[in-house]
Tab-separated table of C-alpha atoms and ligand atoms in Angstrom:
chain	number	residue	atom	x	y	z
Z	1	MET	CA	70.614	107.370	82.462
Z	2	ALA	CA	67.999	105.683	79.781
Z	3	PRO	CA	66.936	102.348	80.763
Z	4	LEU	CA	67.823	100.980	77.426
Z	5	GLN	CA	71.214	102.276	77.216
Z	6	ASN	CA	73.248	99.636	75.146
Z	7	LEU	CA	75.433	97.607	78.120
Z	8	GLU	CA	77.895	96.743	75.462
Z	9	GLN	CA	78.468	100.141	74.257
Z	10	LEU	CA	79.261	100.793	77.803
Z	11	ALA	CA	81.578	98.328	78.260
Z	12	ASP	CA	83.530	99.477	74.949
Z	13	GLU	CA	83.711	102.857	76.400
Z	14	ILE	CA	85.199	101.487	79.520
Z	15	GLN	CA	88.354	99.988	78.023
Z	16	GLY	CA	90.140	103.373	76.869
Z	17	LEU	CA	89.300	105.069	80.172
Z	18	ALA	CA	90.400	102.075	82.146
Z	19	LYS	CA	93.897	101.975	80.375
Z	20	THR	CA	94.198	105.889	81.234
Z	21	VAL	CA	93.458	105.334	84.778
Z	22	SER	CA	95.566	102.502	85.107
Z	23	ALA	CA	98.372	103.680	83.858
Z	24	PHE	CA	98.019	106.635	86.550
Z	25	LEU	CA	97.473	104.186	89.323
Z	26	GLY	CA	100.713	101.955	87.980
Z	27	THR	CA	102.593	105.223	89.136
Z	28	THR	CA	101.473	105.087	93.024
Z	29	ASN	CA	103.579	102.052	93.734
Z	30	GLY	CA	100.763	100.614	95.775
Z	31	SER	CA	100.431	103.549	97.966
Z	32	ILE	CA	97.207	105.211	98.702
Z	33	PRO	CA	96.144	106.557	94.956
Z	34	ASN	CA	95.710	110.555	95.462
Z	35	PHE	CA	94.014	111.427	92.726
Z	36	ASP	CA	94.238	114.742	93.207
Z	37	ALA	CA	97.900	114.739	91.967
Z	38	ALA	CA	96.661	113.203	88.328
Z	39	ALA	CA	96.750	115.085	85.212
Z	40	PRO	CA	93.730	116.721	83.735
Z	41	ASP	CA	93.302	113.850	81.286
Z	42	VAL	CA	93.527	111.191	84.018
Z	43	GLN	CA	90.889	113.200	86.054
Z	44	ALA	CA	88.521	113.745	83.203
Z	45	ALA	CA	88.867	109.857	82.084
Z	46	ARG	CA	88.518	108.727	85.977
Z	47	GLN	CA	85.113	110.605	86.314
Z	48	LYS	CA	83.692	109.427	83.058
Z	49	LEU	CA	84.981	105.748	83.713
Z	50	ARG	CA	83.088	106.323	87.532
Z	51	ASP	CA	80.000	107.683	85.749
Z	52	VAL	CA	80.052	104.499	83.067
Z	53	SER	CA	80.860	102.191	85.590
Z	54	LYS	CA	77.660	102.912	87.778
Z	55	ALA	CA	75.226	102.917	84.554
Z	56	ILE	CA	76.735	99.603	83.953
Z	57	TYR	CA	75.955	98.387	87.517
Z	58	ASP	CA	72.468	100.175	87.627
Z	59	ILE	CA	71.727	98.507	84.502
Z	60	THR	CA	73.218	95.210	85.695
Z	61	THR	CA	71.207	95.435	89.100
Z	62	GLY	CA	67.723	96.302	87.936
Z	63	PRO	CA	65.304	98.642	89.671
Z	64	ARG	CA	63.782	96.915	91.915
Z	65	GLU	CA	66.994	95.332	93.729
Z	66	ARG	CA	68.837	98.732	93.178
Z	67	LEU	CA	66.036	100.701	95.198
Z	68	ILE	CA	66.193	97.829	97.997
Z	69	ASN	CA	69.964	98.331	98.098
Z	70	LEU	CA	69.585	102.017	97.931
Z	71	THR	CA	67.226	102.023	100.894
Z	72	THR	CA	68.629	99.362	103.556
Z	73	GLY	CA	71.921	99.005	102.192
Z	74	SER	CA	72.785	102.897	103.130
Z	75	THR	CA	71.194	102.663	106.424
Z	76	VAL	CA	72.723	99.425	107.493
Z	77	LEU	CA	76.257	100.474	106.170
Z	78	SER	CA	75.957	103.785	108.312
Z	79	ALA	CA	75.168	102.043	111.136
Z	80	SER	CA	77.995	99.218	110.699
Z	81	LEU	CA	80.503	102.393	110.060
Z	82	ARG	CA	79.271	103.790	113.315
Z	83	TRP	CA	79.450	100.726	114.994
Z	84	ILE	CA	82.992	100.225	114.116
Z	85	TYR	CA	84.062	103.721	115.141
Z	86	GLN	CA	82.246	103.435	118.406
Z	87	PHE	CA	84.213	100.323	119.543
Z	88	ARG	CA	87.772	101.528	117.878
Z	89	ILE	CA	87.957	98.285	115.818
Z	90	ALA	CA	90.041	99.730	113.104
Z	91	GLN	CA	92.350	100.948	115.861
Z	92	SER	CA	92.609	97.254	117.238
Z	93	VAL	CA	93.766	95.879	113.671
Z	94	PRO	CA	97.541	95.522	113.226
Z	95	LEU	CA	98.722	97.719	110.340
Z	96	ASP	CA	100.304	95.747	108.574
Z	97	ALA	CA	98.969	92.104	109.698
Z	98	PRO	CA	95.786	90.116	109.838
Z	99	ILE	CA	94.317	89.360	113.260
Z	100	THR	CA	91.937	86.518	114.088
Z	101	PHE	CA	87.859	87.557	115.079
Z	102	THR	CA	88.848	85.824	118.534
Z	103	ALA	CA	91.724	88.305	119.192
Z	104	LEU	CA	90.251	91.144	117.669
Z	105	ALA	CA	87.026	90.773	119.513
Z	106	THR	CA	88.792	90.492	122.867
Z	107	ALA	CA	91.326	93.552	122.124
Z	108	ALA	CA	87.875	95.779	121.296
Z	109	GLY	CA	85.898	94.494	124.166
Z	110	VAL	CA	82.937	93.410	121.838
Z	111	ASP	CA	81.089	90.024	121.378
Z	112	GLU	CA	82.923	87.984	118.548
Z	113	SER	CA	79.940	86.745	117.214
Z	114	GLN	CA	78.289	90.357	116.553
Z	115	LEU	CA	82.147	91.748	115.582
Z	116	LYS	CA	81.910	88.662	112.861
Z	117	ARG	CA	78.503	89.853	111.574
Z	118	VAL	CA	79.310	93.749	111.131
Z	119	LEU	CA	82.757	93.428	109.787
Z	120	ARG	CA	81.812	90.897	107.268
Z	121	TYR	CA	79.047	93.120	105.895
Z	122	ALA	CA	81.443	95.828	105.986
Z	123	ILE	CA	83.795	93.666	104.319
Z	124	THR	CA	81.591	93.695	101.297
Z	125	HIS	CA	82.001	97.224	100.610
Z	126	GLY	CA	85.705	96.935	100.762
Z	127	ILE	CA	86.192	98.141	104.294
Z	128	PHE	CA	88.479	95.387	105.754
Z	129	THR	CA	89.182	92.094	104.475
Z	130	GLU	CA	89.243	88.563	105.478
Z	131	PRO	CA	92.450	87.137	103.827
Z	132	THR	CA	91.927	83.624	105.370
Z	133	VAL	CA	88.728	82.407	107.015
Z	134	GLY	CA	88.388	83.772	110.413
Z	135	SER	CA	91.003	86.572	110.363
Z	136	VAL	CA	90.690	90.202	109.618
Z	137	ALA	CA	93.263	92.412	107.731
Z	138	HIS	CA	93.154	96.062	106.760
Z	139	THR	CA	92.062	97.637	103.136
Z	140	SER	CA	92.939	101.224	102.309
Z	141	GLU	CA	89.732	102.528	103.461
Z	142	SER	CA	89.959	100.401	107.011
Z	143	LYS	CA	93.735	101.748	107.550
Z	144	LEU	CA	91.934	105.281	107.170
Z	145	LEU	CA	89.353	104.639	109.447
Z	146	GLY	CA	92.334	103.457	111.771
Z	147	ASN	CA	94.895	105.919	111.316
Z	148	ASP	CA	94.031	108.987	109.931
Z	149	PRO	CA	92.754	111.837	112.399
Z	150	PHE	CA	90.540	113.537	109.481
Z	151	MET	CA	88.775	110.231	108.888
Z	152	GLN	CA	87.967	109.379	112.514
Z	153	ASN	CA	86.660	113.145	113.206
Z	154	TYR	CA	84.526	113.022	109.732
Z	155	ILE	CA	83.202	109.340	110.507
Z	156	GLY	CA	82.652	110.102	114.260
Z	157	HIS	CA	81.170	113.652	113.169
Z	158	TYR	CA	78.580	112.283	110.696
Z	159	SER	CA	77.957	108.662	112.109
Z	160	GLU	CA	77.280	109.943	115.592
Z	161	HIS	CA	75.962	113.437	114.758
Z	162	SER	CA	74.663	113.952	111.049
Z	163	PHE	CA	73.255	110.654	110.626
Z	164	HIS	CA	70.515	111.309	113.096
Z	165	ILE	CA	70.193	114.765	111.705
Z	166	VAL	CA	69.640	113.743	108.050
Z	167	SER	CA	67.124	111.057	108.637
Z	168	LYS	CA	64.968	113.685	110.463
Z	169	MET	CA	64.376	115.417	107.293
Z	170	PRO	CA	60.586	114.487	106.360
Z	171	GLU	CA	59.980	115.358	110.198
Z	172	ALA	CA	61.231	118.711	110.106
Z	173	THR	CA	59.529	119.531	106.759
Z	174	ALA	CA	56.126	118.184	107.915
Z	175	LYS	CA	56.664	119.955	111.385
Z	176	TRP	CA	57.991	123.534	109.759
Z	177	GLY	CA	58.047	123.340	105.799
Z	178	ALA	CA	60.615	125.404	104.148
Z	179	SER	CA	61.528	127.371	107.299
Z	180	PRO	CA	64.638	129.709	106.949
Z	181	GLU	CA	65.218	129.182	110.629
Z	182	THR	CA	68.277	127.229	111.936
Z	183	THR	CA	65.906	126.137	114.852
Z	184	GLU	CA	63.682	124.551	112.862
Z	185	THR	CA	65.466	121.751	111.294
Z	186	GLY	CA	66.149	117.964	111.287
Z	187	PHE	CA	68.949	118.879	113.691
Z	188	ASN	CA	66.616	120.071	116.170
Z	189	VAL	CA	64.192	117.295	115.380
Z	190	ALA	CA	67.030	114.605	116.270
Z	191	PHE	CA	68.442	116.507	119.264
Z	192	ASP	CA	65.101	117.511	120.622
Z	193	THR	CA	66.229	121.309	121.170
Z	194	GLU	CA	65.593	124.348	120.417
Z	195	MET	CA	69.397	125.992	119.800
Z	196	PRO	CA	70.602	126.112	116.575
Z	197	MET	CA	73.446	123.510	116.195
Z	198	PHE	CA	76.435	126.034	116.269
Z	199	LYS	CA	75.464	127.075	119.855
Z	200	TYR	CA	74.483	123.632	120.822
Z	201	MET	CA	78.058	122.605	119.873
Z	202	GLN	CA	79.264	125.363	122.112
Z	203	ASN	CA	77.627	123.557	125.370
Z	204	HIS	CA	79.130	119.908	123.933
Z	205	PRO	CA	82.694	120.916	123.657
Z	206	ALA	CA	83.812	117.254	122.327
Z	207	LYS	CA	81.763	117.439	119.418
Z	208	ALA	CA	82.978	121.285	119.015
Z	209	LYS	CA	86.466	120.051	118.709
Z	210	ARG	CA	85.725	116.862	116.579
Z	211	PHE	CA	83.752	119.295	114.197
Z	212	ALA	CA	86.602	121.920	114.214
Z	213	GLY	CA	89.133	118.834	113.482
Z	214	LEU	CA	86.796	117.635	110.680
Z	215	MET	CA	86.962	121.341	109.086
Z	216	GLN	CA	90.540	121.437	109.495
Z	217	GLY	CA	91.074	117.631	108.050
Z	218	MET	CA	88.171	118.922	105.097
Z	219	ALA	CA	90.679	121.594	104.048
Z	220	SER	CA	93.485	119.031	103.331
Z	221	SER	CA	91.413	116.413	101.368
Z	222	PRO	CA	91.490	116.829	97.646
Z	223	ARG	CA	88.466	118.373	96.224
Z	224	TYR	CA	88.099	120.737	99.505
Z	225	HIS	CA	92.035	121.654	99.892
Z	226	LEU	CA	92.791	124.863	101.207
Z	227	ARG	CA	95.385	124.818	98.023
Z	228	HIS	CA	92.367	125.744	95.882
Z	229	LEU	CA	91.762	129.054	97.984
Z	230	VAL	CA	95.562	129.522	98.027
Z	231	GLU	CA	96.148	129.051	94.388
Z	232	GLY	CA	92.751	130.340	93.011
Z	233	TYR	CA	92.792	134.273	94.092
Z	234	ASP	CA	95.786	136.994	93.185
Z	235	TRP	CA	96.807	137.401	97.007
Z	236	ALA	CA	100.049	138.402	96.035
Z	237	ALA	CA	98.450	141.547	94.577
Z	238	LEU	CA	97.484	142.633	98.210
Z	239	GLY	CA	101.535	142.895	99.068
Z	240	ASN	CA	101.632	143.627	102.749
Z	241	GLY	CA	97.604	143.930	102.886
Z	242	LYS	CA	95.485	142.827	105.734
Z	243	VAL	CA	92.826	139.737	105.577
Z	244	VAL	CA	89.998	138.924	107.491
Z	245	ASP	CA	88.782	135.573	107.764
Z	246	ILE	CA	85.363	135.563	109.020
Z	247	GLY	CA	83.845	132.470	110.690
Z	248	GLY	CA	87.518	131.085	110.072
Z	249	SER	CA	87.264	128.376	112.883
Z	250	ALA	CA	90.761	127.540	114.430
Z	251	GLY	CA	92.505	129.512	111.619
Z	252	HIS	CA	93.199	126.577	108.846
Z	253	ALA	CA	92.753	128.754	106.269
Z	254	SER	CA	94.431	131.731	107.361
Z	255	ILE	CA	97.421	129.702	108.296
Z	256	ALA	CA	97.957	128.265	104.661
Z	257	LEU	CA	97.475	131.751	103.200
Z	258	ALA	CA	99.922	132.969	105.661
Z	259	ASN	CA	102.460	130.387	104.854
Z	260	ALA	CA	102.110	130.754	101.365
Z	261	TYR	CA	102.270	134.978	101.304
Z	262	PRO	CA	104.682	135.835	104.069
Z	263	SER	CA	103.692	139.368	103.907
Z	264	LEU	CA	100.035	139.322	104.670
Z	265	THR	CA	98.532	139.798	107.835
Z	266	PHE	CA	95.309	137.941	109.110
Z	267	VAL	CA	92.551	138.620	111.791
Z	268	VAL	CA	90.275	135.185	112.427
Z	269	GLU	CA	86.838	135.939	113.668
Z	270	ASP	CA	84.438	132.835	115.024
Z	271	LEU	CA	82.650	132.259	118.252
Z	272	PRO	CA	84.423	132.617	121.382
Z	273	HIS	CA	85.311	129.065	122.077
Z	274	VAL	CA	86.249	128.287	118.576
Z	275	VAL	CA	88.917	131.378	118.511
Z	276	ALA	CA	90.023	130.309	122.115
Z	277	GLN	CA	90.977	126.573	120.490
Z	278	GLY	CA	92.832	128.365	117.260
Z	279	ALA	CA	94.746	130.905	119.241
Z	280	GLU	CA	95.797	127.955	121.508
Z	281	ALA	CA	97.351	125.776	118.666
Z	282	LEU	CA	98.661	128.703	116.371
Z	283	PRO	CA	102.321	128.093	115.503
Z	284	GLU	CA	104.309	130.445	117.333
Z	285	PRO	CA	106.030	131.958	113.963
Z	286	LEU	CA	102.673	132.976	113.032
Z	287	LYS	CA	101.506	134.819	116.075
Z	288	SER	CA	102.796	138.206	114.888
Z	289	ARG	CA	101.009	138.002	111.735
Z	290	ILE	CA	97.637	136.012	112.478
Z	291	SER	CA	95.536	137.177	115.499
Z	292	PHE	CA	92.242	135.789	116.548
Z	293	LEU	CA	88.906	137.953	117.461
Z	294	PRO	CA	85.948	136.332	119.132
Z	295	LEU	CA	82.930	137.547	116.773
Z	296	ASP	CA	79.299	137.130	116.375
Z	297	PHE	CA	78.922	137.503	112.157
Z	298	PHE	CA	75.637	138.916	113.468
Z	299	THR	CA	76.867	141.795	114.672
Z	300	PRO	CA	78.894	144.936	113.061
Z	301	GLN	CA	82.161	144.193	111.658
Z	302	PRO	CA	84.950	145.709	113.804
Z	303	VAL	CA	87.960	145.774	111.407
Z	304	LYS	CA	87.533	148.511	108.661
Z	305	ASP	CA	91.045	148.406	107.361
Z	306	ALA	CA	91.230	145.394	105.353
Z	307	ASP	CA	91.732	144.428	101.933
Z	308	VAL	CA	90.352	141.340	101.984
Z	309	TYR	CA	87.282	139.712	103.855
Z	310	ILE	CA	86.903	135.976	103.302
Z	311	LEU	CA	83.704	134.110	103.895
Z	312	ARG	CA	84.802	130.297	103.057
Z	313	GLN	CA	82.187	128.204	103.637
Z	314	ILE	CA	79.748	130.064	105.660
Z	315	CYS	CA	76.881	131.592	103.580
Z	316	HIS	CA	75.742	127.837	102.830
Z	317	ASP	CA	75.136	127.370	106.388
Z	318	TRP	CA	72.391	129.704	106.340
Z	319	SER	CA	69.173	130.422	104.078
Z	320	ASP	CA	68.998	133.898	102.671
Z	321	LYS	CA	67.281	135.391	105.587
Z	322	TYR	CA	70.464	134.988	107.477
Z	323	ALA	CA	73.293	135.160	104.887
Z	324	VAL	CA	71.709	138.354	104.119
Z	325	LYS	CA	72.381	139.568	107.470
Z	326	ILE	CA	76.055	138.385	107.568
Z	327	LEU	CA	76.540	140.353	104.475
Z	328	GLU	CA	74.717	143.367	105.748
Z	329	ASN	CA	77.135	143.481	109.064
Z	330	LEU	CA	80.229	143.160	107.026
Z	331	LEU	CA	79.658	145.745	104.080
Z	332	PRO	CA	79.392	148.964	105.943
Z	333	ALA	CA	83.039	147.985	107.468
Z	334	MET	CA	84.499	147.242	103.649
Z	335	LYS	CA	86.666	150.317	103.004
Z	336	LYS	CA	86.895	151.646	99.112
Z	337	GLY	CA	88.527	148.969	97.033
Z	338	ALA	CA	88.360	146.328	99.616
Z	339	LYS	CA	87.346	143.107	98.112
Z	340	LEU	CA	84.838	140.199	99.702
Z	341	VAL	CA	85.780	136.616	98.567
Z	342	ILE	CA	83.266	134.038	98.893
Z	343	MET	CA	84.351	130.212	98.851
Z	344	ASP	CA	81.395	128.318	98.773
Z	345	GLY	CA	79.409	125.899	96.522
Z	346	LEU	CA	78.413	127.166	93.106
Z	347	ILE	CA	75.858	124.608	91.949
Z	348	PRO	CA	76.042	123.844	88.213
Z	349	PRO	CA	73.001	123.388	86.181
Z	350	PRO	CA	71.356	119.873	85.887
Z	351	ASN	CA	73.487	117.553	83.883
Z	352	ALA	CA	76.464	119.821	83.270
Z	353	ILE	CA	79.271	118.295	85.142
Z	354	PRO	CA	79.776	114.168	85.658
Z	355	LYS	CA	76.902	112.646	87.589
Z	356	LEU	CA	78.663	111.610	90.334
Z	357	ASP	CA	79.997	114.993	90.767
Z	358	GLU	CA	77.026	116.558	90.761
Z	359	ALA	CA	75.818	114.135	93.693
Z	360	GLN	CA	78.333	115.309	95.643
Z	361	VAL	CA	77.428	118.991	95.512
Z	362	ARG	CA	73.727	118.198	95.680
Z	363	MET	CA	74.433	115.869	98.888
Z	364	VAL	CA	76.163	118.671	100.497
Z	365	ASP	CA	73.198	120.773	99.678
Z	366	LEU	CA	71.098	118.489	101.695
Z	367	VAL	CA	73.377	118.094	104.478
Z	368	MET	CA	72.894	122.152	104.721
Z	369	MET	CA	69.359	122.309	104.615
Z	370	THR	CA	68.872	119.478	107.372
Z	371	HIS	CA	71.461	120.832	109.479
Z	372	PHE	CA	70.918	124.637	109.271
Z	373	ASN	CA	67.900	125.157	106.769
Z	374	GLY	CA	71.058	126.434	104.764
Z	375	LYS	CA	71.886	125.781	101.257
Z	376	GLU	CA	74.297	125.320	98.276
Z	377	ARG	CA	73.692	128.372	95.761
Z	378	ASP	CA	73.744	128.460	91.852
Z	379	LEU	CA	74.459	131.828	90.225
Z	380	GLU	CA	71.061	133.057	90.272
Z	381	ASP	CA	70.744	132.376	93.728
Z	382	TRP	CA	73.943	134.211	94.545
Z	383	LYS	CA	73.114	136.867	92.750
Z	384	GLY	CA	69.555	137.164	94.430
Z	385	LEU	CA	71.408	137.028	97.392
Z	386	PHE	CA	73.820	139.858	96.861
Z	387	ALA	CA	70.762	142.222	95.674
Z	388	GLN	CA	69.239	141.596	98.771
Z	389	ALA	CA	72.038	142.743	100.655
Z	390	SER	CA	73.060	145.772	99.007
Z	391	PRO	CA	72.419	146.841	95.392
Z	392	LYS	CA	75.934	148.030	95.439
Z	393	LEU	CA	77.320	144.978	95.818
Z	394	LYS	CA	79.039	143.896	92.582
Z	395	LEU	CA	79.895	140.513	91.779
Z	396	LEU	CA	83.358	140.964	89.957
Z	397	ASN	CA	84.242	137.393	89.191
Z	398	THR	CA	83.480	133.553	89.543
Z	399	LYS	CA	85.799	130.958	89.611
Z	400	THR	CA	86.140	127.107	90.014
Z	401	PRO	CA	89.461	126.033	90.839
Z	402	ALA	CA	90.331	122.575	89.054
Z	403	GLY	CA	89.199	119.815	91.307
Z	404	SER	CA	87.343	121.712	93.491
Z	405	VAL	CA	84.181	121.423	95.186
Z	406	TYR	CA	83.868	125.231	95.972
Z	407	SER	CA	84.088	128.435	93.761
Z	408	ILE	CA	85.449	131.464	94.566
Z	409	LEU	CA	83.218	134.436	93.889
Z	410	GLU	CA	84.950	137.655	94.214
Z	411	LEU	CA	83.117	141.190	95.179
Z	412	GLU	CA	83.365	144.797	95.706
Z	413	MET	CA	81.182	147.703	96.880
Z	414	GLU	CA	80.411	150.092	94.207
Z	415	GLU	CA	80.946	153.638	94.972
N	501	LIG	C1	81.442	125.372	108.138
N	501	LIG	S1	82.550	126.058	109.107
N	501	LIG	C2	83.801	127.062	108.171
N	501	LIG	C3	84.913	127.296	108.811
N	501	LIG	C4	85.926	127.705	107.847
N	501	LIG	N1	85.570	129.108	107.442
N	501	LIG	C5	86.379	126.922	106.462
N	501	LIG	O1	86.338	127.153	105.701
N	501	LIG	O2	86.683	125.895	106.995
N	501	LIG	C6	81.327	127.388	109.796
N	501	LIG	C7	81.804	127.958	110.839
N	501	LIG	O3	81.393	129.425	111.057
N	501	LIG	C8	81.386	129.408	112.675
N	501	LIG	N2	80.334	130.102	113.084
N	501	LIG	C9	78.819	129.798	113.402
N	501	LIG	N3	78.277	130.800	113.650
N	501	LIG	C10	78.860	131.828	113.909
N	501	LIG	C11	78.576	133.377	114.368
N	501	LIG	N4	77.329	133.618	114.569
N	501	LIG	N5	79.315	134.112	114.166
N	501	LIG	C12	80.871	133.826	114.001
N	501	LIG	N6	81.266	132.420	113.754
N	501	LIG	C13	80.266	131.345	113.575
N	501	LIG	C14	81.590	128.022	113.071
N	501	LIG	O4	81.897	127.939	114.416
N	501	LIG	C15	82.481	127.498	112.245
N	501	LIG	O5	83.767	127.667	112.557
């Protein structure tokens, strides 16, 4: 953002954009707005409006205060969310009526003055509200915290687990530099372990369960929604084909595809403790079409008659060194004409998309770096990875479904 950008010009720009977004909000009848349902022109206006209003905020805050807010504010807010999560504050606030701080402190079993201090800070960020002095009520955000299982898994995982990992980013670099290893990361510093994170999870079932719940919930949040996978590829063309979902967690992607395409069958592969969880929760009607197979994807792919192999949100967890190994273990199993469908980040060039959307993709990139020494990739990165895995691996197509954080890359092996 140019420092002397004309504030009045930005304010003028806001008017028209706000009209478009406000007309959409008027149609939501006071319910939590789902921008996913908005038409493309509303989406575009909203993205621009967010970028312009952020520019206005930046200019009117000034560089010194902004830097201070960025440093202290984000740390204190993360810790406050963690406090609210740990003491189950949101669950103790009635859904449709205020509660006094005194009654809330008793219900949650915390000190009233600490509760007031933490919540009054959170309230300045729109999490809870104080409709009359001394009482607390929900906002849309705090309601989600109390009510929505995905948000609870998300806040729990990020605030109790990832919070510590991301904060160790400099320590990990100082110790190991740009290591490709999953055992030389912020995670390893934060949890003082030599295990990679997914292995560590195996020994921490509650964390593993929360993570699987998070992945499942992500898949139904707008920007990560499974609809982008279901609608973003020509699954119908497979007829009664077979699909292997590699690292498919508890099977949520395969379940969504199976529901949409009743002729397809699926094998979901993941680590033993994860597939056990998936098999247990699989709805009865899908049992004949979805099977679970415990498989370490660093060992050869045993299913050789599939038409499509999916790698969704897998490669970004790994540095090139290991992503290549995952591909090398898969490619020899692919029969003639079989396709590999990768759904993962495809980082656009700098400034090619709205700033706040670019921030999201780059934020995920740093999560991957700190947790696994993994990475989000741009087109050149992907091409380099494929070339390392096999000169015969051919990229057929890339597509970023509208509203999706992730893109779909379709590949096949040349003869
Ligand atoms: C980010 S999640 C992606 C899950 C799912 N594909 C999706 O799109 O929601 C990564 C998955 O890889 C699995 N995983 C990690 N290491 C693995 C390994 N060596 N072999 C098989 N699966 C593994 C994890 O258990 C986890 O379910």
